[in-house]
PDB file of C-alpha atoms and ligand atoms in Angstrom:
ATOM      1  CA  MET A 104      14.794 -21.168   0.236  1.00 34.00           C
ATOM      2  CA  SER A 105      16.950 -18.055   0.358  1.00 33.00           C
ATOM      3  CA  GLN A 106      16.502 -14.854   2.518  1.00 34.00           C
ATOM      4  CA  VAL A 107      16.371 -11.531   1.277  1.00 38.00           C
ATOM      5  CA  PRO A 108      17.173  -8.537   3.023  1.00 38.00           C
ATOM      6  CA  ALA A 109      14.130  -6.783   4.553  1.00 41.00           C
ATOM      7  CA  ASN A 110      15.129  -3.364   3.887  1.00 40.00           C
ATOM      8  CA  GLN A 111      14.600  -3.807   0.225  1.00 43.00           C
ATOM      9  CA  LYS A 112      14.056  -0.010  -1.086  1.00 40.00           C
ATOM     10  CA  ALA A 113      10.662   1.142  -2.205  1.00 38.00           C
ATOM     11  CA  ASP A 114      12.603   4.051  -3.457  1.00 38.00           C
ATOM     12  CA  SER A 115      14.778   2.413  -6.406  1.00 37.00           C
ATOM     13  CA  PRO A 116      13.621   2.953  -9.852  1.00 38.00           C
ATOM     14  CA  VAL A 117      12.379  -0.075 -11.238  1.00 39.00           C
ATOM     15  CA  ASP A 118      10.282  -0.438 -14.964  1.00 41.00           C
ATOM     16  CA  ASN A 119       7.525  -2.577 -14.744  1.00 41.00           C
ATOM     17  CA  SER A 120       5.126  -3.432 -17.578  1.00 41.00           C
ATOM     18  CA  LYS A 121       2.108  -1.547 -15.920  1.00 43.00           C
ATOM     19  CA  ARG A 122       3.495   1.245 -14.628  1.00 47.00           C
ATOM     20  CA  THR A 123       6.717   3.155 -14.206  1.00 47.00           C
ATOM     21  CA  TRP A 124       7.610   3.260 -10.581  1.00 50.00           C
ATOM     22  CA  LEU A 125       9.808   6.748 -10.089  1.00 47.00           C
ATOM     23  CA  ILE A 126      11.609   7.909  -7.199  1.00 39.00           C
ATOM     24  CA  ALA A 127       8.963   9.671  -5.075  1.00 39.00           C
ATOM     25  CA  THR A 128      11.669  12.186  -4.385  1.00 36.00           C
ATOM     26  CA  GLY A 129      12.461  12.752  -7.967  1.00 38.00           C
ATOM     27  CA  CYS A 130       9.044  14.237  -8.657  1.00 44.00           C
ATOM     28  CA  ALA A 131       8.322  17.567  -9.036  1.00 42.00           C
ATOM     29  CA  GLY A 132       7.114  19.050  -5.570  1.00 41.00           C
ATOM     30  CA  ALA A 133       9.110  16.428  -3.771  1.00 39.00           C
ATOM     31  CA  GLY A 134      10.243  19.493  -1.497  1.00 38.00           C
ATOM     32  CA  GLY A 135      12.212  17.973   0.931  1.00 39.00           C
ATOM     33  CA  VAL A 136       8.586  17.512   3.045  1.00 41.00           C
ATOM     34  CA  ALA A 137       9.658  14.450   5.300  1.00 42.00           C
ATOM     35  CA  ALA A 138       7.542  11.750   6.144  1.00 45.00           C
ATOM     36  CA  VAL A 139       7.271  10.153   9.463  1.00 48.00           C
ATOM     37  CA  ALA A 140       9.992   7.837   9.765  1.00 49.00           C
ATOM     38  CA  VAL A 141       8.588   4.401   9.502  1.00 51.00           C
ATOM     39  CA  PRO A 142      11.168   1.579   9.595  1.00 51.00           C
ATOM     40  CA  PHE A 143      11.311  -1.810   7.763  1.00 52.00           C
ATOM     41  CA  VAL A 144      10.825  -4.122  10.473  1.00 49.00           C
ATOM     42  CA  SER A 145      10.768  -7.278   9.043  1.00 48.00           C
ATOM     43  CA  THR A 146      11.981 -10.063   6.750  1.00 53.00           C
ATOM     44  CA  PHE A 147      10.597 -11.497   3.585  1.00 55.00           C
ATOM     45  CA  LYS A 148      11.811 -14.308   1.753  1.00 59.00           C
ATOM     46  CA  PRO A 149      10.729 -15.676  -1.871  1.00 57.00           C
ATOM     47  CA  SER A 150       8.276 -18.640  -1.799  1.00 56.00           C
ATOM     48  CA  GLU A 151       9.821 -21.638  -3.700  1.00 55.00           C
ATOM     49  CA  ARG A 152       8.422 -20.682  -6.583  1.00 52.00           C
ATOM     50  CA  ALA A 153      10.080 -17.275  -6.486  1.00 52.00           C
ATOM     51  CA  LEU A 154      12.765 -18.448  -8.468  1.00 47.00           C
ATOM     52  CA  ALA A 155      10.812 -17.810 -11.761  1.00 52.00           C
ATOM     53  CA  ALA A 156      10.272 -14.327 -12.662  1.00 62.00           C
ATOM     54  CA  GLY A 157       6.858 -12.393 -11.074  1.00 77.00           C
ATOM     55  CA  ALA A 158       6.377 -15.313  -8.448  1.00 89.00           C
ATOM     56  CA  ALA A 159       4.803 -14.804  -5.331  1.00 93.00           C
ATOM     57  CA  VAL A 160       6.533 -13.523  -2.065  1.00 94.00           C
ATOM     58  CA  GLU A 161       6.415 -14.843   1.422  1.00 96.00           C
ATOM     59  CA  VAL A 162       6.499 -12.110   4.133  1.00 97.00           C
ATOM     60  CA  ASP A 163       6.568 -12.586   7.938  1.00 97.00           C
ATOM     61  CA  ILE A 164       4.606  -9.586   9.296  1.00 97.00           C
ATOM     62  CA  SER A 165       4.746 -10.477  12.724  1.00 97.00           C
ATOM     63  CA  ALA A 166       7.170  -7.758  13.512  1.00 97.00           C
ATOM     64  CA  ILE A 167       5.228  -4.986  12.194  1.00 98.00           C
ATOM     65  CA  LYS A 168       4.004  -2.909  15.035  1.00 97.00           C
ATOM     66  CA  PRO A 169       0.792  -0.795  14.796  1.00 98.00           C
ATOM     67  CA  GLY A 170       1.579   2.201  12.789  1.00 97.00           C
ATOM     68  CA  GLU A 171       4.136   0.566  10.902  1.00 98.00           C
ATOM     69  CA  LYS A 172       4.619  -0.079   7.244  1.00 98.00           C
ATOM     70  CA  LEU A 173       6.863  -2.913   5.480  1.00 98.00           C
ATOM     71  CA  THR A 174       7.841  -2.598   2.003  1.00 97.00           C
ATOM     72  CA  VAL A 175       8.638  -5.357  -0.059  1.00 96.00           C
ATOM     73  CA  GLU A 176       9.269  -6.081  -3.614  1.00 95.00           C
ATOM     74  CA  TRP A 177       6.966  -8.045  -5.809  1.00 94.00           C
ATOM     75  CA  ARG A 178       7.223  -8.123  -9.508  1.00 93.00           C
ATOM     76  CA  GLY A 179       9.648  -5.453  -9.442  1.00 92.00           C
ATOM     77  CA  LYS A 180       6.910  -3.053  -7.571  1.00 95.00           C
ATOM     78  CA  PRO A 181       6.964  -1.746  -3.947  1.00 96.00           C
ATOM     79  CA  VAL A 182       4.223  -3.713  -1.963  1.00 97.00           C
ATOM     80  CA  TRP A 183       3.332  -2.077   1.234  1.00 98.00           C
ATOM     81  CA  ILE A 184       2.262  -3.939   4.447  1.00 98.00           C
ATOM     82  CA  VAL A 185       0.654  -1.629   6.877  1.00 98.00           C
ATOM     83  CA  ARG A 186      -0.600  -2.686  10.391  1.00 98.00           C
ATOM     84  CA  ARG A 187      -3.177   0.003  11.223  1.00 98.00           C
ATOM     85  CA  THR A 188      -4.073   1.155  14.578  1.00 98.00           C
ATOM     86  CA  PRO A 189      -7.521   1.302  15.641  1.00 97.00           C
ATOM     87  CA  GLU A 190      -7.571   4.804  15.388  1.00 97.00           C
ATOM     88  CA  GLN A 191      -6.931   4.545  11.797  1.00 98.00           C
ATOM     89  CA  LEU A 192      -9.494   2.085  10.995  1.00 98.00           C
ATOM     90  CA  ALA A 193     -12.035   4.314  12.864  1.00 97.00           C
ATOM     91  CA  ALA A 194     -11.407   7.054  10.653  1.00 97.00           C
ATOM     92  CA  LEU A 195     -11.946   5.231   7.524  1.00 98.00           C
ATOM     93  CA  GLU A 196     -15.562   5.360   7.722  1.00 96.00           C
ATOM     94  CA  LYS A 197     -16.015   9.156   8.481  1.00 96.00           C
ATOM     95  CA  ILE A 198     -13.885  10.133   5.741  1.00 97.00           C
ATOM     96  CA  THR A 199     -15.510   7.808   3.224  1.00 98.00           C
ATOM     97  CA  PRO A 200     -17.647  10.651   1.609  1.00 97.00           C
ATOM     98  CA  GLN A 201     -14.096  12.319   0.730  1.00 98.00           C
ATOM     99  CA  MET A 202     -13.336   9.372  -1.585  1.00 98.00           C
ATOM    100  CA  ALA A 203     -13.479   9.160  -5.221  1.00 98.00           C
ATOM    101  CA  ASP A 204     -14.247   5.584  -5.479  1.00 97.00           C
ATOM    102  CA  PRO A 205     -15.524   4.478  -1.653  1.00 97.00           C
ATOM    103  CA  ASP A 206     -16.932   1.309  -3.303  1.00 96.00           C
ATOM    104  CA  ASN A 207     -14.056   0.158  -5.389  1.00 96.00           C
ATOM    105  CA  LYS A 208     -16.037   0.227  -8.727  1.00 95.00           C
ATOM    106  CA  ARG A 209     -13.363   1.422 -10.862  1.00 95.00           C
ATOM    107  CA  THR A 210     -11.613  -1.490 -12.766  1.00 94.00           C
ATOM    108  CA  ALA A 211      -8.059   0.086 -13.873  1.00 94.00           C
ATOM    109  CA  TYR A 212      -6.785  -2.039 -10.981  1.00 94.00           C
ATOM    110  CA  PRO A 213      -9.590  -4.184  -9.920  1.00 95.00           C
ATOM    111  CA  THR A 214      -9.983  -4.610  -5.947  1.00 97.00           C
ATOM    112  CA  PRO A 215     -10.092  -8.389  -5.207  1.00 96.00           C
ATOM    113  CA  GLY A 216     -13.275  -9.453  -3.800  1.00 96.00           C
ATOM    114  CA  TYR A 217     -11.642 -10.193  -0.274  1.00 96.00           C
ATOM    115  CA  ALA A 218     -10.652  -6.460  -0.330  1.00 97.00           C
ATOM    116  CA  LYS A 219     -14.018  -5.008  -1.215  1.00 97.00           C
ATOM    117  CA  ASN A 220     -14.894  -3.965   2.052  1.00 97.00           C
ATOM    118  CA  LEU A 221     -14.110  -0.599   4.040  1.00 97.00           C
ATOM    119  CA  HIS A 222     -10.681  -1.338   5.166  1.00 98.00           C
ATOM    120  CA  ARG A 223      -9.633  -2.792   1.448  1.00 98.00           C
ATOM    121  CA  SER A 224      -8.198  -5.959   3.113  1.00 98.00           C
ATOM    122  CA  ILE A 225      -8.717  -9.332   4.443  1.00 98.00           C
ATOM    123  CA  LYS A 226      -7.672  -8.860   8.017  1.00 98.00           C
ATOM    124  CA  PRO A 227      -8.906  -5.170   9.105  1.00 98.00           C
ATOM    125  CA  GLU A 228      -5.694  -4.105  10.677  1.00 98.00           C
ATOM    126  CA  ILE A 229      -3.372  -5.082   7.919  1.00 98.00           C
ATOM    127  CA  PHE A 230      -3.508  -3.384   4.896  1.00 98.00           C
ATOM    128  CA  VAL A 231      -1.569  -4.644   1.552  1.00 98.00           C
ATOM    129  CA  ALA A 232      -1.206  -2.367  -1.586  1.00 98.00           C
ATOM    130  CA  VAL A 233       0.894  -1.999  -4.349  1.00 98.00           C
ATOM    131  CA  GLY A 234       2.735   1.560  -3.460  1.00 98.00           C
ATOM    132  CA  ILE A 235       2.459   3.095  -6.745  1.00 98.00           C
ATOM    133  CA  CYS A 236      -0.005   6.352  -7.549  1.00 98.00           C
ATOM    134  CA  SER A 237      -2.262   5.686 -10.086  1.00 96.00           C
ATOM    135  CA  HIS A 238      -1.740   8.985 -11.718  1.00 97.00           C
ATOM    136  CA  LEU A 239       1.843   8.872 -13.426  1.00 97.00           C
ATOM    137  CA  GLY A 240       3.545   6.291 -11.042  1.00 96.00           C
ATOM    138  CA  CYS A 241       5.448   8.212  -8.622  1.00 97.00           C
ATOM    139  CA  SER A 242       5.521   6.221  -5.271  1.00 97.00           C
ATOM    140  CA  PRO A 243       3.278   7.997  -2.442  1.00 98.00           C
ATOM    141  CA  THR A 244       4.875   8.811   0.624  1.00 98.00           C
ATOM    142  CA  ASP A 245       3.567   7.978   4.036  1.00 98.00           C
ATOM    143  CA  LYS A 246       1.883  10.655   5.797  1.00 98.00           C
ATOM    144  CA  PHE A 247       0.595   8.623   8.907  1.00 98.00           C
ATOM    145  CA  GLN A 248       0.703  11.749  11.366  1.00 97.00           C
ATOM    146  CA  THR A 249      -2.970  13.450  11.803  1.00 97.00           C
ATOM    147  CA  GLY A 250      -3.674  16.813  11.886  1.00 97.00           C
ATOM    148  CA  ALA A 251      -2.603  19.847   9.905  1.00 96.00           C
ATOM    149  CA  GLN A 252       0.990  19.810   8.068  1.00 96.00           C
ATOM    150  CA  PRO A 253       2.279  20.940   4.809  1.00 95.00           C
ATOM    151  CA  SER A 254       0.240  20.098   1.546  1.00 95.00           C
ATOM    152  CA  LEU A 255      -2.691  18.204   3.801  1.00 97.00           C
ATOM    153  CA  PRO A 256      -5.736  19.598   5.282  1.00 96.00           C
ATOM    154  CA  ASP A 257      -5.979  20.636   8.563  1.00 97.00           C
ATOM    155  CA  ASP A 258      -8.280  17.636   9.535  1.00 96.00           C
ATOM    156  CA  TRP A 259      -6.068  15.060   7.835  1.00 98.00           C
ATOM    157  CA  ALA A 260      -6.232  11.788   9.333  1.00 97.00           C
ATOM    158  CA  GLY A 261      -3.591   9.811   7.775  1.00 98.00           C
ATOM    159  CA  GLY A 262      -2.646   8.253   5.020  1.00 98.00           C
ATOM    160  CA  PHE A 263      -0.166   9.100   2.027  1.00 98.00           C
ATOM    161  CA  LEU A 264       0.558  11.906  -0.167  1.00 98.00           C
ATOM    162  CA  CYS A 265       2.103  11.409  -3.612  1.00 98.00           C
ATOM    163  CA  PRO A 266       4.650  14.412  -4.195  1.00 95.00           C
ATOM    164  CA  CYS A 267       4.453  14.741  -7.881  1.00 96.00           C
ATOM    165  CA  HIS A 268       1.051  16.126  -8.132  1.00 97.00           C
ATOM    166  CA  GLY A 269      -0.319  16.071  -4.759  1.00 97.00           C
ATOM    167  CA  SER A 270      -2.735  12.921  -5.003  1.00 98.00           C
ATOM    168  CA  THR A 271      -3.739  12.051  -1.423  1.00 98.00           C
ATOM    169  CA  PHE A 272      -4.977   8.598  -0.176  1.00 98.00           C
ATOM    170  CA  ASP A 273      -6.070   7.499   3.011  1.00 98.00           C
ATOM    171  CA  MET A 274      -5.104   4.364   5.186  1.00 98.00           C
ATOM    172  CA  ALA A 275      -6.960   1.867   2.948  1.00 98.00           C
ATOM    173  CA  GLY A 276      -5.303   3.543  -0.168  1.00 98.00           C
ATOM    174  CA  ARG A 277      -8.478   4.866  -1.230  1.00 98.00           C
ATOM    175  CA  VAL A 278      -7.768   8.252  -3.291  1.00 98.00           C
ATOM    176  CA  PHE A 279      -9.569  11.533  -2.096  1.00 98.00           C
ATOM    177  CA  LYS A 280     -11.738  13.136  -4.647  1.00 98.00           C
ATOM    178  CA  ASN A 281     -10.469  15.838  -7.091  1.00 97.00           C
ATOM    179  CA  LYS A 282      -7.044  14.850  -6.990  1.00 97.00           C
ATOM    180  CA  PRO A 283      -5.324  13.802 -10.160  1.00 98.00           C
ATOM    181  CA  ALA A 284      -5.149  10.009  -9.499  1.00 97.00           C
ATOM    182  CA  PRO A 285      -8.137   8.541 -10.768  1.00 96.00           C
ATOM    183  CA  ASP A 286      -7.766   5.110  -9.011  1.00 97.00           C
ATOM    184  CA  ASN A 287      -7.674   3.728  -5.622  1.00 98.00           C
ATOM    185  CA  LEU A 288      -3.999   2.239  -4.819  1.00 98.00           C
ATOM    186  CA  GLU A 289      -3.846  -1.393  -6.132  1.00 98.00           C
ATOM    187  CA  VAL A 290      -4.441  -4.289  -3.895  1.00 98.00           C
ATOM    188  CA  PRO A 291      -2.170  -7.043  -4.960  1.00 97.00           C
ATOM    189  CA  PRO A 292      -3.560 -10.869  -5.010  1.00 97.00           C
ATOM    190  CA  HIS A 293      -2.537 -12.117  -1.457  1.00 97.00           C
ATOM    191  CA  MET A 294      -3.587 -14.472   1.047  1.00 97.00           C
ATOM    192  CA  TYR A 295      -2.514 -15.877   4.495  1.00 97.00           C
ATOM    193  CA  ILE A 296      -0.204 -18.848   4.843  1.00 95.00           C
ATOM    194  CA  SER A 297      -0.663 -18.544   8.537  1.00 96.00           C
ATOM    195  CA  ASP A 298      -1.443 -16.073  11.198  1.00 96.00           C
ATOM    196  CA  THR A 299       1.849 -14.331  10.800  1.00 96.00           C
ATOM    197  CA  VAL A 300       3.063 -15.105   7.059  1.00 97.00           C
ATOM    198  CA  LEU A 301       1.468 -13.619   3.929  1.00 97.00           C
ATOM    199  CA  LEU A 302       1.977 -14.504   0.389  1.00 97.00           C
ATOM    200  CA  ILE A 303       2.022 -11.568  -1.935  1.00 97.00           C
ATOM    201  CA  GLY A 304       1.257 -12.478  -5.578  1.00 95.00           C
ATOM    202  CA  GLU A 305      -1.137 -15.332  -5.173  1.00 93.00           C
ATOM    203  CA  ASP A 306      -4.524 -15.778  -3.605  1.00 92.00           C
ATOM    204  CA  LYS A 307      -7.079 -18.760  -3.194  1.00 80.00           C
ATOM    205  CA  LYS A 308      -8.342 -17.746  -6.864  1.00 59.00           C
ATOM    206  CA  ALA A 309      -4.834 -18.335  -8.649  1.00 45.00           C
TER     207      ALA A 309
HETATM  208  S1  FES B 466       2.098  10.711  -9.919  1.00 79.65           S
HETATM  209 FE1  FES B 466       0.980  10.601  -8.136  1.00 79.65          FE
HETATM  210  S2  FES B 466      -0.292  12.454  -8.459  1.00 79.65           S
HETATM  211 FE2  FES B 466       0.892  12.291 -10.225  1.00 79.65          FE
END
């Protein structure tokens, strides 16, 4: 099984059949607003079936610390794995009224049943999502720092900002109301092989 470097970039242009993954900094309005630096922290490797295009990818998540995000590539798309802090999880309920689709009812990018919950994930602390905005396909920027800052409200509780047209998402990838993006961030099929290894691209129903 071959190893793939951990620093697979989430900001490389890739064509895919569903949406075009654009370089976030190439989008209008990116404006050089720096995100909090969150390093790539782990390794991932293709599963046995990854030799075929579109196969699932195994990801070792053991090195991701609370508040950090790992990005891997699956089917040419960036997939984010975030280990949320207790504070980030606690904020989700409070801001639910500000969400456009808190119950995951929209069907453009159906949320798997196992992620149809407040935290949109299997384990509360581990969030897995495709890092592509549901508006026009830019890759949103990490905005994990809370509080007032450019382009965000004063009571910002942490999440993601799409620099292209200003859509904002919370730490569960839920899109805020009255933003250009119509849908929450996509949760890809995934499952745990062990406590520390995720399989992205397959779930128990696959
Ligand atoms: S592409 Fe994200 S807001 Fe337009």
